[in-house]
Tab-separated table of C-alpha atoms in Angstrom:
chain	number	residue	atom	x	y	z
A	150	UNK	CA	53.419	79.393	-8.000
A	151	UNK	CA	55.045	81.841	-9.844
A	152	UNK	CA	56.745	84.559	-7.969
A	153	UNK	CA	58.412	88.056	-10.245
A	154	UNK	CA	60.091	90.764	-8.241
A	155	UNK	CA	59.039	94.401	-8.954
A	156	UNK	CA	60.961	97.223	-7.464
A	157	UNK	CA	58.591	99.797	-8.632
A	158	UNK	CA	56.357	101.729	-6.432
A	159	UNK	CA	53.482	100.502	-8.562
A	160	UNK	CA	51.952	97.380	-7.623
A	161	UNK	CA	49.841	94.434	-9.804
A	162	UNK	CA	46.484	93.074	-7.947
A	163	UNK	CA	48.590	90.625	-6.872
A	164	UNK	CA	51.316	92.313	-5.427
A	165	UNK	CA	52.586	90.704	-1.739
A	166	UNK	CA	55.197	93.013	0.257
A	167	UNK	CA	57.742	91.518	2.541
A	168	UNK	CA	59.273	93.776	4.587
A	169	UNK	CA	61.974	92.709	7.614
A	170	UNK	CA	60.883	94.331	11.314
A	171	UNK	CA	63.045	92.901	13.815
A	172	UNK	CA	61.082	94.001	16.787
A	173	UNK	CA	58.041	96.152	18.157
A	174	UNK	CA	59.692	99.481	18.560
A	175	UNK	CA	56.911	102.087	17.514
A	176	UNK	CA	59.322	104.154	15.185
A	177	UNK	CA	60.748	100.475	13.317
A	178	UNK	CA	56.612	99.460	12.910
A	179	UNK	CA	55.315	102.788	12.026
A	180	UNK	CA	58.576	103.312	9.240
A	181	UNK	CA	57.856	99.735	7.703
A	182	UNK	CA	54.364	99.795	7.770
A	183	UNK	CA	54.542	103.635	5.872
A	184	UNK	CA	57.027	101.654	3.193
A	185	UNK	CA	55.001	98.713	2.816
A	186	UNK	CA	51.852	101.023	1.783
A	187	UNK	CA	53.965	103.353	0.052
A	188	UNK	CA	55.099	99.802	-2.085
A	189	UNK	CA	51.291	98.923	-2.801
A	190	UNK	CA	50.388	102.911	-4.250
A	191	UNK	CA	50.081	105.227	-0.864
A	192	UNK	CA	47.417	105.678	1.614
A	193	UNK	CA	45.605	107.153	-0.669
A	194	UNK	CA	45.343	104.790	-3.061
A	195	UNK	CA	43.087	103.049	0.041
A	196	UNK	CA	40.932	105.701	2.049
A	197	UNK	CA	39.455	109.125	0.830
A	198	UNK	CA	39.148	111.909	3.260
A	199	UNK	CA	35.912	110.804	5.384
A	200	UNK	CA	35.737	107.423	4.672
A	201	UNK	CA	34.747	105.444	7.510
A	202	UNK	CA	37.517	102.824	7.970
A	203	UNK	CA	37.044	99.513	10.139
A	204	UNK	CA	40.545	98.325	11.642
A	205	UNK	CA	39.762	94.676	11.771
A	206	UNK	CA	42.674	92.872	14.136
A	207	UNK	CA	42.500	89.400	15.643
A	208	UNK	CA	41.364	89.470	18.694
A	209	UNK	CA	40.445	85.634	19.546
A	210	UNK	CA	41.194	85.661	23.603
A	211	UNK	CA	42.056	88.191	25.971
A	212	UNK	CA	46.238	87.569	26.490
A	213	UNK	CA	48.907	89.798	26.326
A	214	UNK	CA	50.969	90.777	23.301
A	215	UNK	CA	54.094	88.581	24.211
A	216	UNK	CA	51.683	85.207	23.670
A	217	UNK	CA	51.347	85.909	19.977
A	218	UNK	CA	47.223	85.502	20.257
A	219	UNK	CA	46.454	88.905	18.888
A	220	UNK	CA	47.345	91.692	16.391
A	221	UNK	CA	49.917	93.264	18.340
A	222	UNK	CA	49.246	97.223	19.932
A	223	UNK	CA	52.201	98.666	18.013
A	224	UNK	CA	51.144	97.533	14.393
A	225	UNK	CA	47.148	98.748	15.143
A	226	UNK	CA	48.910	101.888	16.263
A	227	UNK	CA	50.782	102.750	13.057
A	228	UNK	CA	48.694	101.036	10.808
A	229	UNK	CA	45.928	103.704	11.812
A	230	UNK	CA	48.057	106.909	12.344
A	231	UNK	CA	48.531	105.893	8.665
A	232	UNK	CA	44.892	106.184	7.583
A	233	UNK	CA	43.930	108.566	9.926
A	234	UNK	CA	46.649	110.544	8.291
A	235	UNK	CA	44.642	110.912	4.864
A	236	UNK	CA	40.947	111.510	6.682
A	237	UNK	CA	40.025	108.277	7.653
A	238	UNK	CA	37.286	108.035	10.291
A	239	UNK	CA	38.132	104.668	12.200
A	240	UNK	CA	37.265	102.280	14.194
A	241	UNK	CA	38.420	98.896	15.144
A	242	UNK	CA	36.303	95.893	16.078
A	243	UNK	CA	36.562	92.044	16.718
A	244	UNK	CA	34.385	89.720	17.650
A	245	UNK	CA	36.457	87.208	19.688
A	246	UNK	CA	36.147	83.632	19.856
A	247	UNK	CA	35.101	84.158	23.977
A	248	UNK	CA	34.596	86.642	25.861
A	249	UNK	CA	33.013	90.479	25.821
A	250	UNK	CA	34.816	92.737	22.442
A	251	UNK	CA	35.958	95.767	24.731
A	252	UNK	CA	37.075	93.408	27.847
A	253	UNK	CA	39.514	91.477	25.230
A	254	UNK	CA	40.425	94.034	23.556
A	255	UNK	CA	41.972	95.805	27.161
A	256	UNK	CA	43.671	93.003	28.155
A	257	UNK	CA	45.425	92.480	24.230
A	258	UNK	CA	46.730	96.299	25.065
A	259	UNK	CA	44.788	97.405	22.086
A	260	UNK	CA	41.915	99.432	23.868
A	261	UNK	CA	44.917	101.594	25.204
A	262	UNK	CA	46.058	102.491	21.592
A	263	UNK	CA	42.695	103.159	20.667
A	264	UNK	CA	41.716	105.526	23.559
A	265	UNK	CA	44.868	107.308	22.731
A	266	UNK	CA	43.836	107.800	19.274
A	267	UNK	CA	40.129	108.212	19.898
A	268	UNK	CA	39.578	105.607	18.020
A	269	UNK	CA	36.358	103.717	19.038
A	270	UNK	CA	35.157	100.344	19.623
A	271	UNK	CA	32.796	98.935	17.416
A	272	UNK	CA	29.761	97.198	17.598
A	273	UNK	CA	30.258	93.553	17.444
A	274	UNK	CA	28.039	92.694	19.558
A	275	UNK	CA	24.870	92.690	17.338
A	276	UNK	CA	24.392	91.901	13.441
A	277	UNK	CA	22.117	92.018	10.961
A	278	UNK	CA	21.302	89.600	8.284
A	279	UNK	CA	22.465	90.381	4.730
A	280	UNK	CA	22.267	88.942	1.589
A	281	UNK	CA	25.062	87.659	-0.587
A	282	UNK	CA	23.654	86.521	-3.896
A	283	UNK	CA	27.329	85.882	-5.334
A	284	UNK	CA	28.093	83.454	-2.612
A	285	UNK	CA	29.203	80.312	-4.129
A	286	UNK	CA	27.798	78.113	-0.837
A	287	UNK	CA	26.875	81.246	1.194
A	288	UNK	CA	23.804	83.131	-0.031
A	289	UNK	CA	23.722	85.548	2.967
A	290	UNK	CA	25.349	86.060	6.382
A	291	UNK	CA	24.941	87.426	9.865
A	292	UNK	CA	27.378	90.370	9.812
A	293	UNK	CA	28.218	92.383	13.023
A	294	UNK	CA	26.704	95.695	12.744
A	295	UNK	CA	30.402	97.425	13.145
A	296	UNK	CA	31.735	95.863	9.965
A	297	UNK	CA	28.285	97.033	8.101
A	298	UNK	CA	28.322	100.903	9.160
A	299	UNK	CA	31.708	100.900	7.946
A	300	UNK	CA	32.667	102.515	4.046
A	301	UNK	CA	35.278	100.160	4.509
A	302	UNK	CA	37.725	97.074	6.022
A	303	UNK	CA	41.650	97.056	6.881
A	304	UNK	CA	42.290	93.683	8.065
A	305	UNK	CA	44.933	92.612	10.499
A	306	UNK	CA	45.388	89.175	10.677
A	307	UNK	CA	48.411	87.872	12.620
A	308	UNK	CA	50.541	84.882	11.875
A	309	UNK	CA	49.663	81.423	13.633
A	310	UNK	CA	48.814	78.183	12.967
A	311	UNK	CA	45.715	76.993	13.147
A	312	UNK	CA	44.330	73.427	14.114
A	313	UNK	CA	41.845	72.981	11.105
A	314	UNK	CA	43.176	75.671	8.564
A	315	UNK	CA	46.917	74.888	8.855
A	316	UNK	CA	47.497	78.805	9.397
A	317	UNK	CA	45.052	81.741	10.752
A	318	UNK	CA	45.824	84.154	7.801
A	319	UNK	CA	44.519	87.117	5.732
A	320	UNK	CA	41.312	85.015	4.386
A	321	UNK	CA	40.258	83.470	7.873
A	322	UNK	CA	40.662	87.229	9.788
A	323	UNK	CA	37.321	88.050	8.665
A	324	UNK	CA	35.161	85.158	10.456
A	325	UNK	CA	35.590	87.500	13.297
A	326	UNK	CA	32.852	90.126	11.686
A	327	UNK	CA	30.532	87.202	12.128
A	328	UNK	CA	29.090	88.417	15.898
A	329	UNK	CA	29.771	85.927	19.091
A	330	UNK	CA	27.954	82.157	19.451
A	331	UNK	CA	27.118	82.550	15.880
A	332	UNK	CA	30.403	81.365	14.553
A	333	UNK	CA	29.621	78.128	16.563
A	334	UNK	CA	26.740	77.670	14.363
A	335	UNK	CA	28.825	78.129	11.391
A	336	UNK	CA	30.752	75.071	12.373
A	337	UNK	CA	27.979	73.013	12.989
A	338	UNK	CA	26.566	74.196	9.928
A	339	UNK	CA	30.189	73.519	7.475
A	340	UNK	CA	31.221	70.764	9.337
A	341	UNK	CA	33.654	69.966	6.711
A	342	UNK	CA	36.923	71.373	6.364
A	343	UNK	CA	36.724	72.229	2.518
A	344	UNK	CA	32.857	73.314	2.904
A	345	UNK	CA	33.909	75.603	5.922
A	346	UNK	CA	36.662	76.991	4.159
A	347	UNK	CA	33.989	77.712	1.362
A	348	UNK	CA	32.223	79.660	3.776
A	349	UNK	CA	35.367	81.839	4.839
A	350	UNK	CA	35.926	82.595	1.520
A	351	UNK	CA	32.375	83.865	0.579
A	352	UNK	CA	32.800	86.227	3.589
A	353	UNK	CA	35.447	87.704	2.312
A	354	UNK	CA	34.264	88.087	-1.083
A	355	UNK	CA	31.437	89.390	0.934
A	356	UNK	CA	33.792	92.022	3.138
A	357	UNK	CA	36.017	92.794	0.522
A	358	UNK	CA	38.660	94.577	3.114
A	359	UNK	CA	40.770	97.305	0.700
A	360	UNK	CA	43.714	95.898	2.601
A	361	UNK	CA	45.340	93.407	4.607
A	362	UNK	CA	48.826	93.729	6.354
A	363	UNK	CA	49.730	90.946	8.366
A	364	UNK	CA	51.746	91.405	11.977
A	365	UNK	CA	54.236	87.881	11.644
A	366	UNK	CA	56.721	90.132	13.370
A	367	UNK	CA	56.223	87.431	17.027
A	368	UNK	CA	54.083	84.907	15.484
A	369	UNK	CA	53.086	81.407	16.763
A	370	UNK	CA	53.584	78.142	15.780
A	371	UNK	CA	52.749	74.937	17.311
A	372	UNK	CA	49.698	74.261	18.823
A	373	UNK	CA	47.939	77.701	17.949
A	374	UNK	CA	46.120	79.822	17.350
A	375	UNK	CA	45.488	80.206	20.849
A	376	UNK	CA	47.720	78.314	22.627
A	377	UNK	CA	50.733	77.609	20.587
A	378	UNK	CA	54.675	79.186	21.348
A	379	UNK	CA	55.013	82.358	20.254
A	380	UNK	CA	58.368	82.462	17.672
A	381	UNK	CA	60.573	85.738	16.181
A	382	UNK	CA	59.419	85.561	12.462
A	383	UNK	CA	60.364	89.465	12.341
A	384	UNK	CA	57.927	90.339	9.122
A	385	UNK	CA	55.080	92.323	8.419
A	386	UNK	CA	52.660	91.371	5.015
A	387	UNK	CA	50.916	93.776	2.570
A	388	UNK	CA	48.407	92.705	0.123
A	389	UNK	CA	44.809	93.422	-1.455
A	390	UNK	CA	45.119	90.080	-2.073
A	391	UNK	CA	44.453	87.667	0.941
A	392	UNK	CA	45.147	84.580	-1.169
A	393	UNK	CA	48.676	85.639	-2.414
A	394	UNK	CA	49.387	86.626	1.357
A	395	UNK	CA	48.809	83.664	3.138
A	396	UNK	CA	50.729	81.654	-0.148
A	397	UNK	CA	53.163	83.825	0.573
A	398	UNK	CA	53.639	83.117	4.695
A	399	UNK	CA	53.438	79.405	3.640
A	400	UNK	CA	56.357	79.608	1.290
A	401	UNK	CA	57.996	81.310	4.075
A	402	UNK	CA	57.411	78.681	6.926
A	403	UNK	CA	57.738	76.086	4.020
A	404	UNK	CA	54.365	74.995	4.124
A	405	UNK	CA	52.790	73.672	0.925
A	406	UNK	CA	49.801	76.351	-0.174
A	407	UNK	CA	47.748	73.281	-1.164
A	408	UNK	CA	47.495	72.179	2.545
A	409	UNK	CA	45.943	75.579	3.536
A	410	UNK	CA	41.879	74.633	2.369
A	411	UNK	CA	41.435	78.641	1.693
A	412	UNK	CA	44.066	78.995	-0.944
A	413	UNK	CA	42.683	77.225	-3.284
A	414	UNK	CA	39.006	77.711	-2.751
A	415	UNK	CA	39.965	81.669	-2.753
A	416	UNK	CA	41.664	80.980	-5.982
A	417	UNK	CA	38.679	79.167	-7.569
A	418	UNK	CA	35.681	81.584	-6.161
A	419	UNK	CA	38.331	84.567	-7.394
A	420	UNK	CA	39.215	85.901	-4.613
A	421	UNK	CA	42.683	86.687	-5.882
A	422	UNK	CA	45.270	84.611	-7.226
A	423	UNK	CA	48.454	82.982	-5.973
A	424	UNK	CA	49.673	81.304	-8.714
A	425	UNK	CA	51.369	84.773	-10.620
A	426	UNK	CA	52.251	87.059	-7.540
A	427	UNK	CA	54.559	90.022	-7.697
A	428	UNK	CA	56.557	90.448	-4.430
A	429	UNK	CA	57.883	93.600	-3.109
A	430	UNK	CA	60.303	94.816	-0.168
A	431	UNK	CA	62.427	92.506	1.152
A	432	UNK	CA	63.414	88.964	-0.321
A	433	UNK	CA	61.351	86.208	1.196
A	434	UNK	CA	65.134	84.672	2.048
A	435	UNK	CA	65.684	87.466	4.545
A	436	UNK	CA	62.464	85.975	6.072
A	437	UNK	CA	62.655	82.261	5.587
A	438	UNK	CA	61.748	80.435	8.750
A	439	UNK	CA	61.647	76.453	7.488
A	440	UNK	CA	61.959	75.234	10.738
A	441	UNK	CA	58.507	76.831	11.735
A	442	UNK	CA	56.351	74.022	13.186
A	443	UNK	CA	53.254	73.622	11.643
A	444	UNK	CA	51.189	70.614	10.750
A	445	UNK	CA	52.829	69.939	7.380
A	446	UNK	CA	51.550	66.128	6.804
A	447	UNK	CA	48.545	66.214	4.306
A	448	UNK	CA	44.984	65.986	5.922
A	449	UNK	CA	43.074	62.641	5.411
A	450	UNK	CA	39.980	63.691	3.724
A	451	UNK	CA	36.963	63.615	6.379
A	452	UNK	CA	34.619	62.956	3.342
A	453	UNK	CA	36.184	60.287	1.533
A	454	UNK	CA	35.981	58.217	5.499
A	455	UNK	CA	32.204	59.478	5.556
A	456	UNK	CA	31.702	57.919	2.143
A	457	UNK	CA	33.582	54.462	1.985
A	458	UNK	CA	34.056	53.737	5.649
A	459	UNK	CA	31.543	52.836	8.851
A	460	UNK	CA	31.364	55.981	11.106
A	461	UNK	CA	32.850	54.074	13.879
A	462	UNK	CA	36.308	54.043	12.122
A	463	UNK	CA	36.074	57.495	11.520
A	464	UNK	CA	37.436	58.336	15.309
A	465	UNK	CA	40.590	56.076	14.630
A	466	UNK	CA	41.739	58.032	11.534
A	467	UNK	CA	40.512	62.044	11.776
A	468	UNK	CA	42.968	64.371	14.005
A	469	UNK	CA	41.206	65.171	17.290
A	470	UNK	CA	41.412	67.025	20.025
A	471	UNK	CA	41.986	65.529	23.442
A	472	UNK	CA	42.864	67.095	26.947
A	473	UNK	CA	45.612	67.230	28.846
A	474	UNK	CA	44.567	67.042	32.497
A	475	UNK	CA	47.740	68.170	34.210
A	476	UNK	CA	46.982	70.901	32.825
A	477	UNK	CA	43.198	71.350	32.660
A	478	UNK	CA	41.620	73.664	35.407
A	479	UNK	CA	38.014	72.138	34.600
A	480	UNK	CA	36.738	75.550	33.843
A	481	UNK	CA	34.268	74.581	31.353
A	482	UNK	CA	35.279	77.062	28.562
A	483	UNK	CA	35.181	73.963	26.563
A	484	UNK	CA	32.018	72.583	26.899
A	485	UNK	CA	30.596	76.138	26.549
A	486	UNK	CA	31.863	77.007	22.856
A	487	UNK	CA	31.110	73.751	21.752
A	488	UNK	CA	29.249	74.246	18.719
A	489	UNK	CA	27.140	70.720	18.431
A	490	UNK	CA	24.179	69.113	20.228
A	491	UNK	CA	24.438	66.979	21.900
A	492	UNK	CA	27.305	68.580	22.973
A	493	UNK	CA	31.046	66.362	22.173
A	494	UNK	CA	32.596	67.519	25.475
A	495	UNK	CA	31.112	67.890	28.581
A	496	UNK	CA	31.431	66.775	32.274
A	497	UNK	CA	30.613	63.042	33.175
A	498	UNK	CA	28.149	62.267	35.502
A	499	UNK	CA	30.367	59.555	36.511
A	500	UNK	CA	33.478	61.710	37.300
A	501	UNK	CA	32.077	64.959	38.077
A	502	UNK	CA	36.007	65.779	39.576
A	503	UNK	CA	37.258	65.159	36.478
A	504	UNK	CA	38.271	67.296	33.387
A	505	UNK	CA	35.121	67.039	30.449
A	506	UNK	CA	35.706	64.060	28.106
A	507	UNK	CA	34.882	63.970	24.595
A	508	UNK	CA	32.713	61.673	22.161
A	509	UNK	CA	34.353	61.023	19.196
A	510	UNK	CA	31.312	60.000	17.368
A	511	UNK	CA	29.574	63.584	18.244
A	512	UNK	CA	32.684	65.325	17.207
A	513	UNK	CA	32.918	67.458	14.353
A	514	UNK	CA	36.546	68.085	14.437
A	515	UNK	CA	36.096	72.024	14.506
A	516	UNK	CA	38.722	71.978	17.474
A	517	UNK	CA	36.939	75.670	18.593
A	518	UNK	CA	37.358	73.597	21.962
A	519	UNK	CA	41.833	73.854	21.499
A	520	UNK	CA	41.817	76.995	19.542
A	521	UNK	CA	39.549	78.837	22.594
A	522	UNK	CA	41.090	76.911	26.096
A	523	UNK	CA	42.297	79.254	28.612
A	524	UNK	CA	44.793	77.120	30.116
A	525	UNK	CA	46.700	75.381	27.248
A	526	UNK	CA	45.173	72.284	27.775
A	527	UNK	CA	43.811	71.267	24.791
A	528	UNK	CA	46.213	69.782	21.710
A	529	UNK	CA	45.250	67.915	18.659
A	530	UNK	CA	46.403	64.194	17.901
A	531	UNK	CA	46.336	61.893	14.918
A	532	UNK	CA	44.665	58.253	16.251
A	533	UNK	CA	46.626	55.608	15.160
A	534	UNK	CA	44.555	54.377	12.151
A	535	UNK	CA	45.277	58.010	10.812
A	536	UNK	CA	48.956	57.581	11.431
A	537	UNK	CA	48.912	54.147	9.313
A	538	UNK	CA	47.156	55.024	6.626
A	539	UNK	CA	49.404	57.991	6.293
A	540	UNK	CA	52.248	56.089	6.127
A	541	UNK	CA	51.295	54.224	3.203
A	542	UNK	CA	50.055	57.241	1.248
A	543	UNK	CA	46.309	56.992	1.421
């Protein structure tokens, strides 16, 4: 990966701005996220007067800004006095992993901003199918009608890790434009890690946002992207190009770009390119955080055990989820979003008190059961045949 500074105000395709923000204050956000598109050519360089402007932030559960879950009020907030600054008409949409769009988005604190601005909610509750000709595995997708009516996308994807992706960045942001259940069927559908990363890549060749600007000022690491610890990383991201960003976050939590499935397959489809980036603002030293904890161990390819190895060994050696039931409140959220059938988690018959239990045989290893459970209780584990074969390289 080859990385050039450029203090100019003119920016390559390729161009990745860093820029320090130690906290939330509105007048810090608003002055760094002015500099950071000032860095990549101005607002206007993005939006003409009347465009219509989808703000795209993650919105996967309904928790408060201090757990790190979603795009935080204070960067939607300057990111669209911004835009609406040079005409933009916006609106702001997410369709979240569970739950209703407009009751998530009040309890994330962003339906306050948006009143304020009069910025409405989108429709991401229906879609409509569209084709996608280009797709390399995707030849069309069900798009949420709020992404459609829209000129065009500003994504906000926040920094976390991520159970199956290694980290939730600028690429993965837009698998929330795909409406409700339906991204359950997705993971039934690209039940492999590199086909399903595929798949988030064609939708964002598909989307095409104009620009992405990452809140990593309280990110999470750990067990995320729902239920991980949230952790001071103090940086906001520019880019047009998603797969330069999230290279970029990984070199700055000293994560390895080839263990993020999107990178690559971004880089191949041409998507954008991380291997000759040009980095602006700050020095990515000023933001180093090596000691964030992500999975950093590399994955144990799900189709090479599919291939050479019975499927019964397959549960000893692929990371799974499992429960923890001190702290399971048996709600069921689990079983609900479970995207297979017959489902891989549900409630025995045989200990109806008891927190669901999985079959590993049934599971597909999407983990939309950890990254969606209300109460934390959810983590993902290596089983021991996994471990040893790690060990020794394989």
């Amino acid at each position: 990966m080859n990385i050039t500074r450029e203090d100019k105000n003119v920016a390559g395709p390729s161009a990745v701005v860093v820029l320090r923000c130690d906290s939330y204050a509105p007048d810090l956000v608003q002055k760094c996220i002015e500099q950071g598109v000032n860095l990549l050519g101005g607002a206007g360089r993005f939006v003409q007067p009347g465009d219509r402007i989808l703000l795209k932030p993650n919105l996967l559960n309904g928790k408060v800004p201090e757990k790190a879950v979603t795009t935080h009020p204070a960067v939607f907030k300057a990111v669209a006095e911004v835009f609406r600054s040079k005409g933009a008409v916006l609106s702001y949409g997410d369709s979240p992993g569970f739950g209703r769009p407009a009751a998530v988005a009040q309890r994330s604190g962003l339906a306050e901003i948006a009143a304020l601005l009069n910025i409405p909610l989108a429709d991401f509750h229906t879609g409509r199918t569209v084709s996608f000709p280009e797709g390399h595995l995707c030849k069309q997708f069900t798009i949420a009608q709020g992404a459609l009516d829209a000129d065009g996308i500003i994504s906000l994807p926040k920094l976390k890790t991520h159970a199956l992706t290694r980290i939730t960045g600028a690429t993965k942001n837009q698998f929330g434009c795909v409406p409700g259940t339906l991204k359950g069927e997705f993971h039934g559908r690209f039940n492999k890690i590199a086909r399903f990363s595929e798949m988030l890549v064609d939708l964002t060749r598909f989307l095409m946002p104009r620009l992405y600007i990452m809140d990593g000022i309280l990110s999470m690491e750990g067990n995320g992207p729902g239920n991980g610890t949230p952790r001071w990383t103090n940086l906001l991201l520019l880019s047009t190009d998603p797969v330069a960003l999230d290279a970029i976050v990984c070199q700055i939590i000293d994560l390895d770009p080839k263990l993020v499935p999107t990178i690559a397959t971004g880089q191949e489809a041409g998507l954008g390119n991380y291997r000759e980036t040009t980095l602006l603002g700050d020095p990515i030293a000023m933001c180093a955080c090596p000691d964030f904890k992500v999975n950093r161990k590399p994955a144990l390819s799900t189709d090479s055990v599919n291939r050479f190895l019975v499927p019964v060994m397959r549960r000893h050696m692929i990371p799974r989820p499992f429960i923890r039931e001190d702290l399971c409140s048996r709600c069921g959220t689990c079983v609900q979003m479970c995207p297979v059938s017959p489902k891989a988690i549900d409630f025995r018959p045989t200990a109806p008190a008891g927190p669901p239990q999985y079959d590993y045989q049934q599971c597909i290893r999407c983990y939309c059961c950890q990254e969606i459970c209300p109460d934390s209780a959810i983590e993902v584990e290596t089983p021991w045949l996994g471990k040893w074969l790690r060990n020794y390289g394989f």
